[in-house]
Structures are given as structure tokens and as C-alpha cells.
Amino acid sequence: MAKKTTGTVYVCTQCGYTQPRWLGRCPSCGEWNTLAEGSAKPARAAPGVKTAPRPSPLSLVDPMEGTRVSTGIGEFDRVLGGGAIKKSAVLIGGEPGIGKSTLLLQTASLSRGTGPSRALYISGEESPAQIRSRLDRIGLEGEGIDILCTTRLEDITAALDSVNPVLVIVDSIQTVFSPEAGPVPGTVNQLKYCAQDLVSWVKERDSVLMMSAHVTKEGYIAGPKSLEHLVDCVITFERNDDEIRVLRAQKNRYGSVDELGVFAMTAQGLREIEDPSALFITRREGALPAGISYAPVFEGTRVFLVEIQALTVNAKAALSRVYSEKIDSARVSRVAAVLEKRLGLRFSDQDIYINVAGGIRLTESAIDSALAAALYSARTDVPLKEGVALVGELSLAGEIRPVVRIRQRVKTALGLGFTRILAPEEEEGVTRVRSVKELISELNS
Ligand code: TYD
Ligand code: MG
């Protein structure tokens, strides 16, 4: 183990925490083997040199619940796990134009419900006038928000030290540049160096850092991906259709990654959608086309009704294929195989296309029944009757198995105007089906 020598400090390569002695685990961020010998930055030394930490009883440790701060936006808080944690860093990724700057500006305005706390909004992409006019467009107050338009890391850290904001917004991290990190702006090295410096700043204060990052349509480009381990939360902003925007946590050190935050982009900024359960179904007049079925699924703690679409056509090659992005292809093949074996309905000479309206990815096994119904309907060209929703997991033997939280699913589906819920449970409002055979005969009745 390295020994303390005069003038030397140990700096955590993960969070930037500085301390006088080497330790196996960083007392600030909790990562192992990240302390490396270094020298304290004379320009911006940590406020008050920290003494060597002592062990304390785990039972007395504050689980940080007390240090959550609301963003002022319920759907954003939900995705963060009930608000943002002080001393934490949040990365918000999304394609250009999706609404990252709008969300961050709304957060800057709405998060400071109490006290004279300040938000510092740093933009490397827009002018103060542009940001002001966006704020006016949304119809929010600019009270307590300072704006700094720069791309230089050194300008930013100097401003942070003088303003000492509780909320630091960097829009976007890809525009921030430091000559210390090499001569070329926009490299991964630059990105990591600058992000690291900003993360260290909030870790030493009671502040929250939110950084936006552009990602391409295909997903994460190399840049922002390299920041994921530096931050506490990685949130992605996705487009559902023209106006719906969905926030989802990809990583969250302080909460679950199951919750969705749902918004509509309106002429006055992002509006929260309080009841998004019907978000992923297409409203149709009259009878359904063949190949469509509905299922109530869980995303986090809320039920959403989803629309599954299936299409089968004669296989173009000797080997049939499954084209399904939103539901695992293996699941689709398995459900098709069960239908083929138990009902004698041939799928092995068919190409199968599966889609989910609204583009949401479905991973719950509770969708098996609805998937079976959509495949059956597509193959026979007989549409499902209106008002039918299905829940249940399908076994290889063709049995339909119960799923968790059935009552909540049924309630939501009935509330949205579905009239016949086919499920394996004995439950009020449910038509009981215990096998794929029973399911199909119910669909035909
Ligand atoms: P923006 O927040 O600038 O996206 P990003 O920072 O992710 O690039 O949002 C850009 C889009 O949102 C732009 O096309 C205009 C639209 N918009 C509205 O429809 N209503 C509004 O109130 C605002 C501020 C933007
Ligand atoms: Mg922007």
C-alpha cells in the first residue's frame, strides 16, 4: 500500500474526491481501488481538506433519503426515484430536438420552490436571448436562474465557485472544452475530463448536476456512453410519436430503472401526462383489423394498455423468419410453436412480423396470451372482437399461467373501456381461460 508522503494527496479517479491517505475504497463515491496518487489542484482545492474517515455503524447511516430534492416536475421525479439526490450527477441523453433543453429549463425554473437557492444554466449551444425566449414561450419564471453561455470548462468552474448553485445544468456536455484535456474539442477524452471535473464539483457540495448529451437515432454514440460510469443516473428521452416524450432511467444508483416519465411536447413546453395508461394504443373507429390484440402490462408501478400487431406471410426462403424488435424474437417463436403444436395452426412456413404500437419494448411474460391472440388472428385473418384484452403467461404445454398484480391490470383495462378481459385468474371482470385452446374458443365465441 502506498504511504502518505508530504505534499501528496490521493484523488479518486471516479469522483474526484481528495483525501490525505490511500484507501481501498473511496469514502465519497464508494468505488473500490479508485484512489490514485495525485496533487491537489491549487486553483480549485476542495473546500476544507477532509480528514481520514472513521468507520461508523451501518445502522446509523442515513440512506440519503433526506437529501432528495424535487425537480418540480412529477414525471421527472418519478424516473429519478422520487427526486434528484444532492451531490449526484444525472445525464440526460436524447436525439437533437427531442426536448432536452426544454426539460432542463423547466427543471431550473420549477425546482426551486423554496428558499433563495439558485440554479445555474450553462449553455454551449444557445445565446442567453434564445434561452430567455424559450422560458417566455413556456410561460415560466426566470427568478433564481443564472445563465452562462460558454463552452470553456474553466469559465464554468469559476462561475460555479462564485454562484454556488444548488442545481447545475450543463446543456450539453459535448460542447464543454478544456485545453487541459488536449487540443482537440469533442474527443472522448475531453468529454470525460470535463464531465469528471463537473461531477467532482457537485460531489463536494450539496448540489445536483444535470448534463444533457446528444445521441443519434441508432442509440448511444461512443461519447456519452463513456460518461455512464461517471454519473449516478443515466436517463434517456425517447419519442413515442410526434408529441409524446418518454423519460426512462437506464442506470439509477438511487432508484429503480423501471419507471417511465411521460410528457407531451406542447406549444408551451413539456406537459406531464397524468394518466398515460392509454398512451400506447391506437384509437380506431369500428372493427379491428386482423392481427391486433391488447394487453395490460406493467412499466414500473403503472399499468399501460399496449397494442400488439402481428402479420404472417408465406416464407420467402426455405427457412421462415421472425422480424420483431419490440418483443424478443425467441418469445415470438415460442408462442408460435405452441400454437402450431396445440392448435395445428401452421407457422413454420410463415415469416412473422411483430410490432408494438407506440414503439414500447415489452419484456413481461404476461403478454404471452395477447401475443398468441395476435398471431392467431393474423394467421387466420379473423380479427379479434372489440373490447377484448388478454393477460397470461403461456407454458410450452399450452397452459395459461397466472401473472402478478392481475387486479390492477383488470381495473385499468376496464377503466379504459375494455369489456372482456381474458385471463387465467378467477377474478371479477375476468373471463377465465386456462389453456390456449380455451383462449381461442373464447375468441371465437
Ligand atoms: P429542445 O428542448 O430544444 O430539444 P433538444 O435540446 O433535445 O435539442 O426542443 C426542441 C423542439 O421542441 C423544437 O423542435 C421545438 C419544440 N418545442 C415545442 O414544441 N414547444 C415548446 O414550448 C418548446 C420550448 C420547444
Ligand atoms: Mg438543446
Tab-separated table of C-alpha atoms in Angstrom, residues 4-405:
chain	number	residue	atom	x	y	z
A	4	LYS	CA	1.458	9.153	2.800
A	5	THR	CA	4.240	11.489	1.801
A	6	THR	CA	4.265	15.193	2.398
A	7	GLY	CA	2.559	17.174	-0.353
A	8	THR	CA	0.825	14.126	-1.808
A	9	VAL	CA	-2.899	13.530	-1.781
A	10	TYR	CA	-4.981	10.649	-3.045
A	11	VAL	CA	-7.584	11.518	-5.607
A	12	CYS	CA	-10.466	9.278	-6.553
A	13	THR	CA	-10.343	8.729	-10.301
A	14	GLN	CA	-14.075	8.112	-10.206
A	15	CYS	CA	-15.497	11.119	-8.396
A	16	GLY	CA	-12.521	13.371	-7.797
A	17	TYR	CA	-12.729	13.136	-4.009
A	18	THR	CA	-9.401	14.095	-2.460
A	19	GLN	CA	-8.040	12.736	0.765
A	20	PRO	CA	-4.693	12.547	2.525
A	21	ARG	CA	-4.249	8.779	2.795
A	22	TRP	CA	-4.636	5.892	0.415
A	23	LEU	CA	-7.749	3.797	0.955
A	24	GLY	CA	-9.066	0.732	-0.833
A	25	ARG	CA	-12.460	2.306	-1.171
A	26	CYS	CA	-13.353	5.892	-1.923
A	27	PRO	CA	-15.302	7.245	1.082
A	28	SER	CA	-17.201	9.624	-1.162
A	29	CYS	CA	-18.474	7.544	-4.071
A	30	GLY	CA	-17.902	4.093	-2.596
A	31	GLU	CA	-15.963	2.728	-5.578
A	32	TRP	CA	-13.081	0.326	-4.916
A	33	ASN	CA	-9.461	0.814	-5.943
A	34	THR	CA	-10.035	4.216	-7.469
A	35	LEU	CA	-7.754	6.327	-5.279
A	36	ALA	CA	-4.589	7.320	-7.078
A	37	GLU	CA	-1.671	9.434	-6.013
A	38	GLY	CA	-2.013	12.969	-7.271
A	39	SER	CA	-1.592	16.557	-6.302
A	40	ALA	CA	-4.386	18.788	-5.138
A	41	LYS	CA	-5.463	21.281	-7.772
A	42	PRO	CA	-4.166	24.579	-6.427
A	43	ALA	CA	-6.681	26.579	-8.476
A	44	ARG	CA	-9.737	24.904	-7.058
A	45	ALA	CA	-8.900	22.902	-3.983
A	46	ALA	CA	-11.638	21.002	-2.212
A	47	PRO	CA	-13.392	23.102	0.405
A	48	GLY	CA	-11.658	22.142	3.625
A	49	VAL	CA	-9.216	19.244	3.497
A	50	LYS	CA	-11.023	16.167	4.700
A	51	THR	CA	-9.537	14.114	7.493
A	52	ALA	CA	-9.254	10.355	7.262
A	53	PRO	CA	-12.731	8.882	7.643
A	54	ARG	CA	-13.564	6.607	10.546
A	55	PRO	CA	-15.818	3.579	10.363
A	56	SER	CA	-19.351	4.150	11.581
A	57	PRO	CA	-22.166	1.689	12.333
A	58	LEU	CA	-24.045	0.879	9.137
A	59	SER	CA	-27.336	1.008	11.004
A	60	LEU	CA	-26.758	4.695	11.703
A	61	VAL	CA	-26.005	5.595	8.108
A	62	ASP	CA	-28.506	7.953	6.515
A	63	PRO	CA	-29.700	6.244	3.341
A	64	MET	CA	-29.713	9.692	1.716
A	65	GLU	CA	-33.488	9.830	1.648
A	66	GLY	CA	-33.364	13.182	3.363
A	67	THR	CA	-31.288	14.699	0.646
A	68	ARG	CA	-33.668	14.261	-2.246
A	69	VAL	CA	-34.772	17.410	-3.938
A	70	SER	CA	-37.768	17.671	-6.184
A	71	THR	CA	-37.234	18.754	-9.760
A	72	GLY	CA	-40.655	20.393	-9.542
A	73	ILE	CA	-41.783	18.004	-12.294
A	74	GLY	CA	-43.593	14.914	-11.020
A	75	GLU	CA	-42.837	12.694	-14.006
A	76	PHE	CA	-39.136	13.600	-13.867
A	77	ASP	CA	-39.016	12.951	-10.094
A	78	ARG	CA	-40.635	9.559	-10.672
A	79	VAL	CA	-37.917	8.469	-13.100
A	80	LEU	CA	-35.187	9.679	-10.749
A	81	GLY	CA	-36.676	7.586	-7.945
A	82	GLY	CA	-38.575	10.336	-6.119
A	83	GLY	CA	-36.476	13.402	-6.911
A	84	ALA	CA	-32.811	14.111	-7.510
A	85	ILE	CA	-30.231	13.232	-4.865
A	86	LYS	CA	-27.936	16.013	-3.716
A	87	LYS	CA	-24.285	15.537	-4.677
A	88	SER	CA	-25.379	13.424	-7.626
A	89	ALA	CA	-24.962	13.730	-11.360
A	90	VAL	CA	-27.650	12.982	-13.914
A	91	LEU	CA	-27.021	12.512	-17.629
A	92	ILE	CA	-29.943	13.056	-19.984
A	93	GLY	CA	-29.471	11.614	-23.439
A	94	GLY	CA	-31.694	12.019	-26.453
A	95	GLU	CA	-31.681	12.870	-30.116
A	96	PRO	CA	-31.459	16.515	-31.116
A	97	GLY	CA	-34.795	18.316	-30.966
A	98	ILE	CA	-36.443	15.865	-28.570
A	99	GLY	CA	-36.757	18.392	-25.743
A	100	LYS	CA	-33.692	18.069	-23.503
A	101	SER	CA	-33.122	21.816	-23.256
A	102	THR	CA	-36.817	22.377	-22.611
A	103	LEU	CA	-36.908	19.797	-19.813
A	104	LEU	CA	-33.785	21.251	-18.195
A	105	LEU	CA	-35.058	24.808	-18.374
A	106	GLN	CA	-38.390	23.777	-16.879
A	107	THR	CA	-36.487	21.984	-14.122
A	108	ALA	CA	-34.352	25.084	-13.473
A	109	SER	CA	-37.476	27.171	-13.097
A	110	LEU	CA	-39.687	24.746	-11.172
A	111	SER	CA	-37.194	23.016	-8.870
A	112	ARG	CA	-36.592	25.951	-6.599
A	113	GLY	CA	-39.939	26.052	-4.857
A	114	THR	CA	-38.401	27.049	-1.553
A	115	GLY	CA	-35.699	29.405	-0.405
A	116	PRO	CA	-33.284	31.609	-2.244
A	117	SER	CA	-31.410	28.705	-3.858
A	118	ARG	CA	-30.061	29.311	-7.318
A	119	ALA	CA	-29.837	27.317	-10.491
A	120	LEU	CA	-27.002	27.888	-12.934
A	121	TYR	CA	-27.907	27.056	-16.510
A	122	ILE	CA	-24.815	26.695	-18.658
A	123	SER	CA	-25.375	26.537	-22.371
A	124	GLY	CA	-22.774	25.906	-25.016
A	125	GLU	CA	-25.316	25.885	-27.794
A	126	GLU	CA	-27.646	28.813	-27.371
A	127	SER	CA	-27.475	32.503	-26.547
A	128	PRO	CA	-28.983	33.990	-23.374
A	129	ALA	CA	-31.664	35.632	-25.539
A	130	GLN	CA	-32.654	32.300	-27.077
A	131	ILE	CA	-32.946	30.699	-23.662
A	132	ARG	CA	-34.922	33.639	-22.329
A	133	SER	CA	-37.363	33.452	-25.218
A	134	ARG	CA	-37.826	29.717	-24.628
A	135	LEU	CA	-38.610	30.461	-20.987
A	136	ASP	CA	-41.173	33.087	-22.055
A	137	ARG	CA	-42.683	30.643	-24.520
A	138	ILE	CA	-43.152	28.067	-21.777
A	139	GLY	CA	-44.581	30.794	-19.563
A	140	LEU	CA	-42.291	30.212	-16.586
A	141	GLU	CA	-40.453	32.470	-14.169
A	142	GLY	CA	-36.742	33.084	-14.567
A	143	GLU	CA	-36.374	34.038	-10.896
A	144	GLY	CA	-33.272	32.480	-9.327
A	145	ILE	CA	-31.810	31.189	-12.582
A	146	ASP	CA	-28.403	32.412	-13.695
A	147	ILE	CA	-27.394	31.866	-17.245
A	148	LEU	CA	-23.900	31.377	-18.591
A	149	CYS	CA	-23.226	30.819	-22.261
A	150	THR	CA	-19.775	29.350	-22.704
A	151	THR	CA	-18.019	26.198	-23.801
A	152	ARG	CA	-14.909	26.614	-21.649
A	153	LEU	CA	-14.698	24.350	-18.627
A	154	GLU	CA	-12.557	26.883	-16.763
A	155	ASP	CA	-15.268	29.559	-17.183
A	156	ILE	CA	-17.840	27.138	-15.899
A	157	THR	CA	-15.933	26.074	-12.805
A	158	ALA	CA	-15.130	29.704	-11.980
A	159	ALA	CA	-18.832	30.555	-12.237
A	160	LEU	CA	-19.752	27.557	-10.105
A	161	ASP	CA	-17.394	28.709	-7.385
A	162	SER	CA	-18.802	32.227	-7.397
A	163	VAL	CA	-22.532	31.411	-7.710
A	164	ASN	CA	-22.527	28.165	-5.710
A	165	PRO	CA	-25.766	26.935	-7.286
A	166	VAL	CA	-27.846	24.054	-5.910
A	167	LEU	CA	-28.735	22.975	-9.416
A	168	VAL	CA	-26.107	22.940	-12.133
A	169	ILE	CA	-27.336	22.420	-15.672
A	170	VAL	CA	-24.880	21.804	-18.490
A	171	ASP	CA	-26.509	21.833	-21.923
A	172	SER	CA	-24.807	19.966	-23.496
A	173	ILE	CA	-21.754	18.243	-22.031
A	174	GLN	CA	-20.493	17.611	-25.577
A	175	THR	CA	-19.934	21.341	-26.059
A	176	VAL	CA	-17.704	21.732	-22.982
A	177	PHE	CA	-13.999	22.006	-23.696
A	178	SER	CA	-10.832	22.315	-21.642
A	179	PRO	CA	-7.340	22.914	-23.068
A	180	GLU	CA	-6.104	20.713	-20.190
A	181	ALA	CA	-7.669	17.694	-21.869
A	182	GLY	CA	-5.884	18.017	-25.184
A	183	PRO	CA	-6.009	20.340	-28.143
A	184	VAL	CA	-8.979	18.810	-29.964
A	185	PRO	CA	-12.537	19.606	-28.796
A	186	GLY	CA	-15.188	16.924	-28.931
A	187	THR	CA	-12.998	13.902	-28.203
A	188	VAL	CA	-13.975	11.215	-25.713
A	189	ASN	CA	-11.052	12.340	-23.612
A	190	GLN	CA	-12.386	15.901	-23.490
A	191	LEU	CA	-15.844	14.655	-22.650
A	192	LYS	CA	-14.619	12.501	-19.781
A	193	TYR	CA	-12.256	15.105	-18.394
A	194	CYS	CA	-14.851	17.888	-18.390
A	195	ALA	CA	-17.663	15.708	-17.051
A	196	GLN	CA	-15.379	14.398	-14.321
A	197	ASP	CA	-14.494	17.895	-13.207
A	198	LEU	CA	-18.131	18.959	-13.036
A	199	VAL	CA	-19.150	15.769	-11.231
A	200	SER	CA	-16.388	16.354	-8.656
A	201	TRP	CA	-17.668	19.859	-8.095
A	202	VAL	CA	-21.177	18.738	-7.134
A	203	LYS	CA	-19.883	15.789	-5.085
A	204	GLU	CA	-18.121	18.261	-2.838
A	205	ARG	CA	-21.224	20.436	-2.417
A	206	ASP	CA	-24.913	19.930	-1.792
A	207	SER	CA	-25.696	20.417	-5.449
A	208	VAL	CA	-27.221	18.392	-8.252
A	209	LEU	CA	-25.635	18.254	-11.706
A	210	MET	CA	-27.749	17.645	-14.781
A	211	MET	CA	-25.994	17.314	-18.110
A	212	SER	CA	-27.608	16.807	-21.468
A	213	ALA	CA	-25.987	14.740	-24.200
A	214	HIS	CA	-26.927	14.297	-27.821
A	215	VAL	CA	-27.309	10.780	-29.025
A	216	THR	CA	-28.088	9.607	-32.519
A	217	LYS	CA	-31.223	7.765	-33.587
A	218	GLU	CA	-29.331	4.475	-33.538
A	219	GLY	CA	-28.693	4.849	-29.823
A	220	TYR	CA	-25.676	5.904	-27.855
A	221	ILE	CA	-22.707	7.172	-29.779
A	222	ALA	CA	-19.292	6.489	-28.306
A	223	GLY	CA	-19.124	9.810	-26.455
A	224	PRO	CA	-21.990	9.814	-23.956
A	225	LYS	CA	-21.613	6.078	-23.394
A	226	SER	CA	-18.178	6.743	-21.916
A	227	LEU	CA	-19.794	9.002	-19.296
A	228	GLU	CA	-22.180	6.409	-17.936
A	229	HIS	CA	-19.905	5.214	-15.158
A	230	LEU	CA	-19.127	8.773	-14.046
A	231	VAL	CA	-22.707	9.709	-13.291
A	232	ASP	CA	-25.302	8.381	-10.866
A	233	CYS	CA	-28.253	8.357	-13.227
A	234	VAL	CA	-28.472	7.941	-16.959
A	235	ILE	CA	-31.840	8.985	-18.287
A	236	THR	CA	-32.903	8.719	-21.888
A	237	PHE	CA	-35.505	10.836	-23.561
A	238	GLU	CA	-37.408	9.000	-26.280
A	239	ARG	CA	-40.029	9.993	-28.771
A	240	ASN	CA	-43.207	7.974	-28.853
A	241	ASP	CA	-44.973	9.776	-31.678
A	242	ASP	CA	-44.969	13.367	-32.816
A	243	GLU	CA	-45.768	14.852	-29.455
A	244	ILE	CA	-45.322	12.173	-26.780
A	245	ARG	CA	-41.969	12.065	-24.995
A	246	VAL	CA	-40.950	9.279	-22.630
A	247	LEU	CA	-38.211	9.546	-19.993
A	248	ARG	CA	-36.627	6.308	-18.870
A	249	ALA	CA	-33.761	5.578	-16.480
A	250	GLN	CA	-31.057	3.321	-17.923
A	251	LYS	CA	-28.994	3.456	-14.773
A	252	ASN	CA	-30.026	4.777	-11.388
A	253	ARG	CA	-27.877	4.426	-8.289
A	254	TYR	CA	-30.726	5.784	-6.181
A	255	GLY	CA	-33.854	4.222	-7.592
A	256	SER	CA	-35.364	1.654	-9.900
A	257	VAL	CA	-34.950	1.711	-13.644
A	258	ASP	CA	-38.496	0.567	-14.342
A	259	GLU	CA	-40.405	3.798	-14.099
A	260	LEU	CA	-41.396	5.800	-17.129
A	261	GLY	CA	-41.953	9.533	-17.149
A	262	VAL	CA	-44.442	10.621	-19.766
A	263	PHE	CA	-44.853	14.051	-21.331
A	264	ALA	CA	-46.444	15.731	-24.290
A	265	MET	CA	-44.468	18.416	-26.097
A	266	THR	CA	-46.915	21.275	-26.473
A	267	ALA	CA	-46.669	24.826	-27.760
A	268	GLN	CA	-45.926	25.793	-24.116
A	269	GLY	CA	-43.215	23.310	-23.351
A	270	LEU	CA	-43.426	19.813	-21.880
A	271	ARG	CA	-46.684	18.923	-20.200
A	272	GLU	CA	-46.880	15.947	-17.847
A	273	ILE	CA	-49.345	13.251	-18.820
A	274	GLU	CA	-51.058	12.237	-15.637
A	275	ASP	CA	-52.803	9.119	-16.911
A	276	PRO	CA	-50.644	7.584	-19.596
A	277	SER	CA	-52.294	4.120	-19.461
A	278	ALA	CA	-53.913	4.516	-22.885
A	279	LEU	CA	-50.815	6.012	-24.446
A	280	PHE	CA	-49.715	3.003	-26.439
A	281	ILE	CA	-52.990	2.035	-28.047
A	282	THR	CA	-54.341	3.351	-31.309
A	283	ARG	CA	-57.904	4.602	-31.202
A	284	ARG	CA	-59.904	3.104	-34.066
A	285	GLU	CA	-63.417	3.561	-35.359
A	286	GLY	CA	-65.354	0.325	-35.889
A	287	ALA	CA	-63.994	-3.198	-36.205
A	288	LEU	CA	-60.346	-4.093	-35.623
A	289	PRO	CA	-58.124	-5.287	-38.442
A	290	ALA	CA	-56.841	-8.861	-38.144
A	291	GLY	CA	-53.588	-9.399	-36.240
A	292	ILE	CA	-54.191	-6.920	-33.433
A	293	SER	CA	-54.595	-7.612	-29.732
A	294	TYR	CA	-54.339	-5.707	-26.452
A	295	ALA	CA	-52.604	-6.429	-23.159
A	296	PRO	CA	-52.331	-4.561	-19.848
A	297	VAL	CA	-48.603	-4.502	-18.967
A	298	PHE	CA	-46.610	-3.074	-16.084
A	299	GLU	CA	-43.948	-0.447	-16.581
A	300	GLY	CA	-42.641	0.378	-13.115
A	301	THR	CA	-45.620	0.876	-10.856
A	302	ARG	CA	-48.148	1.789	-13.538
A	303	VAL	CA	-50.253	-0.253	-15.921
A	304	PHE	CA	-50.231	0.591	-19.618
A	305	LEU	CA	-52.500	-0.942	-22.210
A	306	VAL	CA	-50.435	-1.927	-25.215
A	307	GLU	CA	-51.365	-2.903	-28.724
A	308	ILE	CA	-49.559	-5.864	-30.267
A	309	GLN	CA	-49.609	-6.165	-34.052
A	310	ALA	CA	-48.826	-9.382	-35.912
A	311	LEU	CA	-48.527	-10.171	-39.587
A	312	THR	CA	-47.759	-13.538	-41.132
A	313	VAL	CA	-46.882	-14.140	-44.774
A	314	ASN	CA	-45.645	-17.182	-46.663
A	315	ALA	CA	-41.923	-17.518	-46.018
A	316	LYS	CA	-39.713	-16.116	-48.737
A	317	ALA	CA	-36.998	-18.659	-48.073
A	318	ALA	CA	-36.957	-22.291	-47.073
A	319	LEU	CA	-36.392	-21.140	-43.521
A	320	SER	CA	-39.102	-18.959	-42.007
A	321	ARG	CA	-38.085	-15.887	-40.037
A	322	VAL	CA	-39.341	-13.745	-37.179
A	323	TYR	CA	-38.993	-9.986	-37.534
A	324	SER	CA	-39.677	-8.491	-34.118
A	325	GLU	CA	-37.854	-5.612	-32.463
A	326	LYS	CA	-40.126	-4.711	-29.582
A	327	ILE	CA	-40.754	-8.231	-28.307
A	328	ASP	CA	-37.927	-10.743	-28.052
A	329	SER	CA	-37.950	-12.903	-31.210
A	330	ALA	CA	-37.377	-16.044	-29.155
A	331	ARG	CA	-40.608	-15.361	-27.271
A	332	VAL	CA	-42.483	-14.874	-30.550
A	333	SER	CA	-41.102	-18.142	-31.954
A	334	ARG	CA	-42.001	-19.992	-28.775
A	335	VAL	CA	-45.609	-18.733	-28.713
A	336	ALA	CA	-45.971	-19.541	-32.442
A	337	ALA	CA	-44.608	-23.040	-31.802
A	338	VAL	CA	-47.138	-23.610	-29.007
A	339	LEU	CA	-49.981	-22.503	-31.313
A	340	GLU	CA	-48.712	-24.802	-34.061
A	341	LYS	CA	-48.421	-27.807	-31.761
A	342	ARG	CA	-51.610	-27.287	-29.714
A	343	LEU	CA	-53.939	-25.957	-32.403
A	344	GLY	CA	-52.401	-27.395	-35.552
A	345	LEU	CA	-52.065	-23.901	-36.991
A	346	ARG	CA	-49.011	-23.805	-39.228
A	347	PHE	CA	-46.443	-21.088	-38.567
A	348	SER	CA	-43.283	-22.943	-39.580
A	349	ASP	CA	-43.728	-21.981	-43.239
A	350	GLN	CA	-44.507	-18.362	-42.378
A	351	ASP	CA	-42.466	-15.206	-41.924
A	352	ILE	CA	-43.743	-13.472	-38.798
A	353	TYR	CA	-43.662	-9.718	-38.273
A	354	ILE	CA	-44.435	-8.326	-34.811
A	355	ASN	CA	-44.759	-4.705	-33.817
A	356	VAL	CA	-45.953	-2.823	-30.750
A	357	ALA	CA	-47.851	0.418	-31.257
A	358	GLY	CA	-46.018	3.384	-29.817
A	359	GLY	CA	-42.698	1.578	-30.084
A	360	ILE	CA	-42.528	0.471	-26.461
A	361	ARG	CA	-40.406	-2.609	-25.714
A	362	LEU	CA	-42.259	-5.406	-23.964
A	363	THR	CA	-40.396	-7.875	-21.789
A	364	GLU	CA	-43.088	-9.145	-19.420
A	365	SER	CA	-44.176	-12.753	-19.863
A	366	ALA	CA	-47.718	-11.564	-19.091
A	367	ILE	CA	-48.014	-10.566	-22.764
A	368	ASP	CA	-47.871	-14.194	-23.992
A	369	SER	CA	-51.668	-14.555	-24.232
A	370	ALA	CA	-52.076	-11.334	-26.188
A	371	LEU	CA	-49.191	-12.313	-28.433
A	372	ALA	CA	-50.843	-15.696	-29.069
A	373	ALA	CA	-54.144	-13.964	-29.895
A	374	ALA	CA	-52.456	-11.540	-32.309
A	375	LEU	CA	-50.607	-14.397	-34.053
A	376	TYR	CA	-53.760	-16.493	-34.259
A	377	SER	CA	-55.738	-13.577	-35.660
A	378	ALA	CA	-53.029	-12.725	-38.194
A	379	ARG	CA	-52.727	-16.329	-39.376
A	380	THR	CA	-56.481	-16.947	-39.677
A	381	ASP	CA	-57.281	-13.422	-40.861
A	382	VAL	CA	-60.077	-13.251	-38.291
A	383	PRO	CA	-59.960	-10.038	-36.258
A	384	LEU	CA	-60.496	-10.022	-32.507
A	385	LYS	CA	-63.756	-8.562	-31.292
A	386	GLU	CA	-63.697	-5.044	-29.947
A	387	GLY	CA	-63.098	-4.512	-26.254
A	388	VAL	CA	-61.020	-7.665	-25.676
A	389	ALA	CA	-57.780	-7.539	-23.679
A	390	LEU	CA	-55.641	-10.515	-22.702
A	391	VAL	CA	-53.286	-11.357	-19.847
A	392	GLY	CA	-51.356	-14.511	-19.074
A	393	GLU	CA	-48.125	-16.382	-19.451
A	394	LEU	CA	-48.067	-19.312	-21.848
A	395	SER	CA	-46.337	-22.574	-20.949
A	396	LEU	CA	-44.896	-24.885	-23.593
A	397	ALA	CA	-47.689	-27.318	-22.743
A	398	GLY	CA	-50.225	-24.737	-23.859
A	399	GLU	CA	-51.411	-23.792	-20.369
A	400	ILE	CA	-52.031	-20.159	-19.492
A	401	ARG	CA	-50.409	-19.258	-16.205
A	402	PRO	CA	-51.407	-16.526	-13.754
A	403	VAL	CA	-49.400	-13.306	-13.601
A	404	VAL	CA	-48.694	-10.820	-10.828
A	405	ARG	CA	-50.906	-7.858	-9.963
